[in-house]
Coordinates of C-alpha atoms in Angstrom, one line a residue:
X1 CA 5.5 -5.3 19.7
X2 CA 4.4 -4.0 16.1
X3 CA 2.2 -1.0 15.8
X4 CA 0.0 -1.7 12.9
X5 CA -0.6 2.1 11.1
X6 CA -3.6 1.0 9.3
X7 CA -7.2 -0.3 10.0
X8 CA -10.0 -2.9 8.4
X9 CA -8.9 -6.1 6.8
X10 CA -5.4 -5.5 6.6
X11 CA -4.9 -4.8 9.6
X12 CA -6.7 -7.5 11.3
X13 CA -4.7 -9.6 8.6
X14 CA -1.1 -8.6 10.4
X15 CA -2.6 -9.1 13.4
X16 CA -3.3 -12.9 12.6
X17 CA 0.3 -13.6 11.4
X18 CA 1.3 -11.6 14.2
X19 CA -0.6 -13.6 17.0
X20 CA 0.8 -17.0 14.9
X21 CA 4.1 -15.6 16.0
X22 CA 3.7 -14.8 19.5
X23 CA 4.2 -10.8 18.5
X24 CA 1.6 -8.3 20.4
X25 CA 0.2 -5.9 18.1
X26 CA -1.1 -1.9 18.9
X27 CA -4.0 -0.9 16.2
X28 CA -4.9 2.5 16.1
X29 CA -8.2 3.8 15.1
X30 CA -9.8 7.1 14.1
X31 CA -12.9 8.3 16.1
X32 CA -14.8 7.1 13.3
X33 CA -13.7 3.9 13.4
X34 CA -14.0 3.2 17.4
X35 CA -16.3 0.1 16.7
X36 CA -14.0 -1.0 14.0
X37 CA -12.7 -4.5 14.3
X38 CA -9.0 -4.0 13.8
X39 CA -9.4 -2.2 17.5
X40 CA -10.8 -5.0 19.2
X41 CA -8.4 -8.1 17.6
X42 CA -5.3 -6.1 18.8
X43 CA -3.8 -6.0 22.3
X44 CA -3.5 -1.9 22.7
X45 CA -5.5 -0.2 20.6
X46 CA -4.7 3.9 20.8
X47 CA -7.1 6.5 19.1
X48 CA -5.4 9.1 16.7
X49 CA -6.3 12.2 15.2
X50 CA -8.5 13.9 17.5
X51 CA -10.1 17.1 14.7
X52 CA -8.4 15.6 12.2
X53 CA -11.1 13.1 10.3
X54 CA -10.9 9.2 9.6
X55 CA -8.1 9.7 6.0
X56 CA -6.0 12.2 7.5
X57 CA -5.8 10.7 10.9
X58 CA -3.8 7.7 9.2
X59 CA -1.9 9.6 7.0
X60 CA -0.2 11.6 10.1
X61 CA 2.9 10.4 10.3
X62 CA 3.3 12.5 13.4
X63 CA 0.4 10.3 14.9
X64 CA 1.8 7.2 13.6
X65 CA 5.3 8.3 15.7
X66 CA 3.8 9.0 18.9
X67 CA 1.4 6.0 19.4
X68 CA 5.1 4.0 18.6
X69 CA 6.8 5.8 21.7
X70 CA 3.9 5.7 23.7
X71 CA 2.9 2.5 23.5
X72 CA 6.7 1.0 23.5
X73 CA 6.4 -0.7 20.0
X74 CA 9.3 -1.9 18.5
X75 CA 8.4 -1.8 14.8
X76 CA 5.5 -0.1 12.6
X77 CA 4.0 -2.4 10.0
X78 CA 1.8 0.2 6.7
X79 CA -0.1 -2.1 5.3
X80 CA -1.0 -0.8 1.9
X81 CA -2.5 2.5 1.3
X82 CA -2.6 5.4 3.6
X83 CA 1.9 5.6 4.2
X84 CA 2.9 2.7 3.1
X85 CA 4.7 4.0 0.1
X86 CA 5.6 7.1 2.1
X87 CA 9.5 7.6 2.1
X88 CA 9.1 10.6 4.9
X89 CA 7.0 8.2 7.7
X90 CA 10.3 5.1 6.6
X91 CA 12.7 8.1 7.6
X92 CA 10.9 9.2 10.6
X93 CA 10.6 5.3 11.7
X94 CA 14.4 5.2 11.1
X95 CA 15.4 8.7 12.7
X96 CA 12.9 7.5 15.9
X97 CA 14.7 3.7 16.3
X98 CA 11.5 2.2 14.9
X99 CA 11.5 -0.9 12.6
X100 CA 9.9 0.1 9.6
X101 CA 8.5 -3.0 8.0
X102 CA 9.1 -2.5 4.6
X103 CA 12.0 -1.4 1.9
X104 CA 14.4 1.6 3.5
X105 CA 13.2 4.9 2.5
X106 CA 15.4 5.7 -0.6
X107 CA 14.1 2.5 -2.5
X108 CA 10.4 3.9 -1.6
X109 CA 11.7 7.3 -2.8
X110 CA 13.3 5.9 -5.8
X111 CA 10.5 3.3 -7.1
X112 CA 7.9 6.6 -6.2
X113 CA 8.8 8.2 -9.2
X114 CA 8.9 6.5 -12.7
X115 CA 11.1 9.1 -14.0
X116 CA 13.7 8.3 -11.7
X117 CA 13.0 4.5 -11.5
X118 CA 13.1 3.9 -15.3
X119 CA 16.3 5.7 -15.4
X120 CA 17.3 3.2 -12.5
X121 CA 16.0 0.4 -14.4
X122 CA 17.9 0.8 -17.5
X123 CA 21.1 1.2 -15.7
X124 CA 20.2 -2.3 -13.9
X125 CA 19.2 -4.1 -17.4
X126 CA 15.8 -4.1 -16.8
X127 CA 14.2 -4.2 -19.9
X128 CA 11.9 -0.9 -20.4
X129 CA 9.6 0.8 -23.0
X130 CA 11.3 3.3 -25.3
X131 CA 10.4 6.7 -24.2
X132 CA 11.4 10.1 -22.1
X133 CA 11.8 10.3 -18.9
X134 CA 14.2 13.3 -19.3
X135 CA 14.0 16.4 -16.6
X136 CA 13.6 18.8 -18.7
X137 CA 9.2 19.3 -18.6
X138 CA 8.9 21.9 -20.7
X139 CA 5.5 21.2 -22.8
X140 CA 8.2 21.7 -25.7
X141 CA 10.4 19.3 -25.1
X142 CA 7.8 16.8 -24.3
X143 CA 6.4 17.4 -28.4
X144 CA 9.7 17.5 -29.8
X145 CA 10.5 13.9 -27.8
X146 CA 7.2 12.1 -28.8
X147 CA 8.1 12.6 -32.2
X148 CA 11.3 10.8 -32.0
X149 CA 9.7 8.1 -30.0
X150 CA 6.4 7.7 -32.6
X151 CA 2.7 7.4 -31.9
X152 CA 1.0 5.7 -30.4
X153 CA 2.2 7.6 -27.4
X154 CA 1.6 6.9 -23.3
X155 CA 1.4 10.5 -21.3
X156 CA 1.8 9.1 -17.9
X157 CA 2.3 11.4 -14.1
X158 CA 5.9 10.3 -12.9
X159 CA 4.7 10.3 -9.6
X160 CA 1.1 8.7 -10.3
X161 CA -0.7 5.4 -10.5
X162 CA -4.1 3.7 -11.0
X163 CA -4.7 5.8 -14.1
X164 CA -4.3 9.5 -13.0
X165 CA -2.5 12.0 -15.1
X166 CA -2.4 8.8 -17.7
X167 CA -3.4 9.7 -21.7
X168 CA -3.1 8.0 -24.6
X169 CA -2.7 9.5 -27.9
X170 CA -2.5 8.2 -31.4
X171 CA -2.1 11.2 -33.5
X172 CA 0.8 14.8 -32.7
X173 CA -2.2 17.2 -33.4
X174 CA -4.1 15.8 -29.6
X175 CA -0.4 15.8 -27.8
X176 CA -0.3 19.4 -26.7
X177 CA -3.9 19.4 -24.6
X178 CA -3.3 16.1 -23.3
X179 CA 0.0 16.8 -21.7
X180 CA -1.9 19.6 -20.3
X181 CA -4.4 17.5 -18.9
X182 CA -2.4 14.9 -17.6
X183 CA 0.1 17.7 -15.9
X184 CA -3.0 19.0 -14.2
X185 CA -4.7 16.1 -13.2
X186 CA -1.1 14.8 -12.2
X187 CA -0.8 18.1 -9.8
X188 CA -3.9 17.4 -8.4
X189 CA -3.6 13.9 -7.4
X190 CA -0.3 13.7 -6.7
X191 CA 1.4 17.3 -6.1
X192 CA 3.8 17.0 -8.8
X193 CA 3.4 17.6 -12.7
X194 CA 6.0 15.7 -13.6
X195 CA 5.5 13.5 -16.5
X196 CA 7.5 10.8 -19.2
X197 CA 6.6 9.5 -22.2
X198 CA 6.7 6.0 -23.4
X199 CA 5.8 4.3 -26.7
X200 CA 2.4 2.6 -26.3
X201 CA 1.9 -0.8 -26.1
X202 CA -1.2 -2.0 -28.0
X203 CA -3.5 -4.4 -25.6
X204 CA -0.8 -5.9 -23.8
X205 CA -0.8 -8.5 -21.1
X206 CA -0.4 -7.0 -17.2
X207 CA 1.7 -9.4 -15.7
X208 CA 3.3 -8.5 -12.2
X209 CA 6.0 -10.3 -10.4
X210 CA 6.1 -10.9 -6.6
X211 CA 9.6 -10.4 -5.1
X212 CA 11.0 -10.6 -1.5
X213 CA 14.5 -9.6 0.1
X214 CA 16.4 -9.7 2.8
X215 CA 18.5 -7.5 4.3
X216 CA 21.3 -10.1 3.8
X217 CA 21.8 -9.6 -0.1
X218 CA 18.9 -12.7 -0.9
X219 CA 15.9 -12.0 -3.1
X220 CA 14.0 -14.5 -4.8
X221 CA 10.3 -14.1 -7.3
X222 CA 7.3 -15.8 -5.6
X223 CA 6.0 -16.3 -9.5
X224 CA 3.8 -14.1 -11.4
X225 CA 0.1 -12.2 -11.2
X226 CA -1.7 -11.9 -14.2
X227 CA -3.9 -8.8 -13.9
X228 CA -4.5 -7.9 -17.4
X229 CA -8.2 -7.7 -16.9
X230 CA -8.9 -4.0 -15.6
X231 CA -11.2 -1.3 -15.9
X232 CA -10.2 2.5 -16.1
X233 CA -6.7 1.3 -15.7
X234 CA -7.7 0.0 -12.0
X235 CA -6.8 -3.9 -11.5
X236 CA -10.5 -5.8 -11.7
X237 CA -9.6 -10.0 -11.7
X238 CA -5.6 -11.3 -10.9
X239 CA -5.2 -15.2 -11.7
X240 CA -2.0 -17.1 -10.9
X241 CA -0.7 -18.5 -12.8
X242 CA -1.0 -16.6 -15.5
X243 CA -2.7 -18.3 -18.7
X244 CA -0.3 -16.3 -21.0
X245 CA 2.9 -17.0 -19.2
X246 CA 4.8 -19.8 -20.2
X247 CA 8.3 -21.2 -17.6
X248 CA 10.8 -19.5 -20.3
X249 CA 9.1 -16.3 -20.2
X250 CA 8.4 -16.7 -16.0
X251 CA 12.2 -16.8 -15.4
X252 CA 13.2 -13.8 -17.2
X253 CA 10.6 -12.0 -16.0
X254 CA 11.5 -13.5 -12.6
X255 CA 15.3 -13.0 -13.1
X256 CA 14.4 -9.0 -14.5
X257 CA 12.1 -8.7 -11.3
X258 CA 14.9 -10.1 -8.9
X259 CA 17.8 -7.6 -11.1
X260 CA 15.2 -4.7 -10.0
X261 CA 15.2 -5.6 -6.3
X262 CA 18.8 -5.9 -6.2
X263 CA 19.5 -2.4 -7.9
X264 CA 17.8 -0.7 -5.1
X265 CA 19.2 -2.9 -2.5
X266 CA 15.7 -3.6 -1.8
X267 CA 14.3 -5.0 1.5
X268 CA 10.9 -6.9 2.2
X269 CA 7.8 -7.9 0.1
X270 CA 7.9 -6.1 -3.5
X271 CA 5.5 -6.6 -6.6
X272 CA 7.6 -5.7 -10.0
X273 CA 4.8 -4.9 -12.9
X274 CA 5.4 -5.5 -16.3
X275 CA 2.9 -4.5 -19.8
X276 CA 4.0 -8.2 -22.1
X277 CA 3.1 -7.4 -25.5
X278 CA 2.3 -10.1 -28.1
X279 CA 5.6 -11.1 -28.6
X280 CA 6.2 -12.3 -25.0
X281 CA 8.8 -9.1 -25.3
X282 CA 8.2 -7.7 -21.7
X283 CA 8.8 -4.2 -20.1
X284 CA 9.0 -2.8 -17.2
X285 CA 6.2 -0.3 -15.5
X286 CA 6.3 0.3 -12.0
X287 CA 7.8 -0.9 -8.6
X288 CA 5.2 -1.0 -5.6
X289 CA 7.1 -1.0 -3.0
X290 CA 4.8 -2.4 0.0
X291 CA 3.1 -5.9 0.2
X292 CA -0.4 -5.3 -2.5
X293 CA -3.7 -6.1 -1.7
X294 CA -3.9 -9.0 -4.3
X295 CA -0.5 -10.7 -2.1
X296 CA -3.1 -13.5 -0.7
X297 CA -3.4 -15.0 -4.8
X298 CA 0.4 -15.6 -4.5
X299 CA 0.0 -17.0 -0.8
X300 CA -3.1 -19.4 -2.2
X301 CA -0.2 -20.9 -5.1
X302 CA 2.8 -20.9 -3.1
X303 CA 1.6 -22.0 0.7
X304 CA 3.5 -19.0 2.2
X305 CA 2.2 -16.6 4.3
X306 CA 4.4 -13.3 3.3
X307 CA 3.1 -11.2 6.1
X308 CA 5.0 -13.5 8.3
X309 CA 8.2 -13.1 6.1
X310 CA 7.7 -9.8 6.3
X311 CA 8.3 -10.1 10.2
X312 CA 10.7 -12.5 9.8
X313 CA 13.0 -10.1 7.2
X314 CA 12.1 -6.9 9.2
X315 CA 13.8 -8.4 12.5
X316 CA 16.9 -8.9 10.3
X317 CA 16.2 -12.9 9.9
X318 CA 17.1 -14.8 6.3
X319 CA 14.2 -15.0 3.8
X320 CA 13.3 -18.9 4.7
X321 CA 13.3 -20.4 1.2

């Protein structure tokens, strides 16, 4: 029986591989959302957050843990958003004897934070833009670093993503107020000011690479995800297979991607992101750690339906190809 700690069309999406599989499913659903589909397509359906409103009702992790016990479910599937990259609601799911359907809760920590990821990356091989990712903040130290690394320079929120607490600046006289920015907006957002700084790649291609493991050692890439077409840093068109990626450059991407899964004995459905610049010289930018909202492009070129690996890994099977 999986509890499904999300609503709308991903939830209603798990249900359907679910259902294929013969699981039940348990949806859960804010007061606001009492007419919402997800409720209806489920078997249980258990109302959460009573006071709380409709965002923080599914980001309580609390919530989340007591539908589980009441309702006798076996394993919690996130969906994106909400806790799905949440390394406290994996350890709670662990601590309780609840499958969490996803990577254990150190990789989510780990692949949370590009400081601490890049640094993990470049012990594992995986190429990465020159930069700082040092844990030393002071604003100081950030100036002093950029000028070793050269401008153009990326400002970017080690704990961030979709463009928040991200600047770029060309020239050492803007560096100062837009480290400031970027820590503040970075605080905001994300409640940490943490930032690194990486050399600035000049319009580069967006290319991510879908990975999946197993618990028994076996990842393999599912191909690539061209997303290069974005707006405000947010992810706008994804086409597969990409028009700028040729089969050399797929399989060391793919064989990087798989390296980074590996390093964090990683476990589930995974996207590995890489900025390619125009000299098909890749580099690695971020780890989600969850299945993404663009997962069904890869399921339309593959013929694999990853929500029901995702199952399949999470009750300890072998990743069937």
């Amino acid at each position: 029986k999986i509890l499904i700690a999300n609503r709308g069309e991903i939830a209603i999406r798990i249900m359907r591989a679910a259902n294929e599989m013969g699981k039940r499913t348990v949806a859960v659903f804010a007061e606001e959302d009492k007419l919402g589909l997800h409720r209806f397509k489920a078997d249980e359906a258990y109302r959460i957050g009573e006071g709380m409103g409709p965002v923080a009702a599914y980001l309580s992790i609390a919530e989340m843990i007591r539908v589980a016990k009441e309702s006798g479910a076996d394993a919690i599937h996130p969906g994106y958003g909400f806790l799905s990259e949440n390394a406290a609601f994996a350890k709670q799911c662990e601590a309780n004897d609840i499958i969490f359907i996803g990577p254990g809760s150190d990789a989510i920590e780990l692949m949370g934070s590009k400081r601490l990821s890049k640094i993990a990356m470049i012990a594992a091989g995986v190429p990465c833009i020159p930069g700082y990712q040092g844990a030393d903040q002071d604003d100081a130290v950030l100036v002093e670093q950029a000028q070793e690394i050269g401008f153009p320079i990326m400002v970017k929120a080690s704990a961030g993503g979709g463009g928040r607490g991200m600047r770029l600046v060309f020239e050492a006289k803007e560096l100062l107020a837009q480290i400031k920015i970027a820590r503040s907006e970075a605080e905001n957002a994300f409640g940490s000011g943490e930032l690194i700084l990486e050399r600035a790649v000049i319009e580069p291609r967006h290319i991510e690479i879908q990975v999946f493991a197993d618990s028994h050692g076996n990842v393999v890439y599912l191909g690539e995800r061209d997303c290069s077409i974005q707006r405000r840093h947010q992810k706008v068109v994804e086409e597969a297979p990409s028009p700028f990626v040729d089969e050399q450059l797929r399989q060391r991407m793919g064989k990087a991607a798989v390296d980074a899964a590996k390093s964090c004995q990683y476990r589930g459905a995974g996207t590995v992101e890489f900025l390619v610049d125009s000299n098909k010289d890749f580099y690695f930018l971020e780890m989600n750690t969850r299945l993404q909202v663009e997962h069904p492009v890869t399921e339309l070129i593959t013929g694999l339906d990853l929500v029901e690996w995702q199952l399949l890994v999470a009750a300890g099977e072998y990743l069937p190809l």
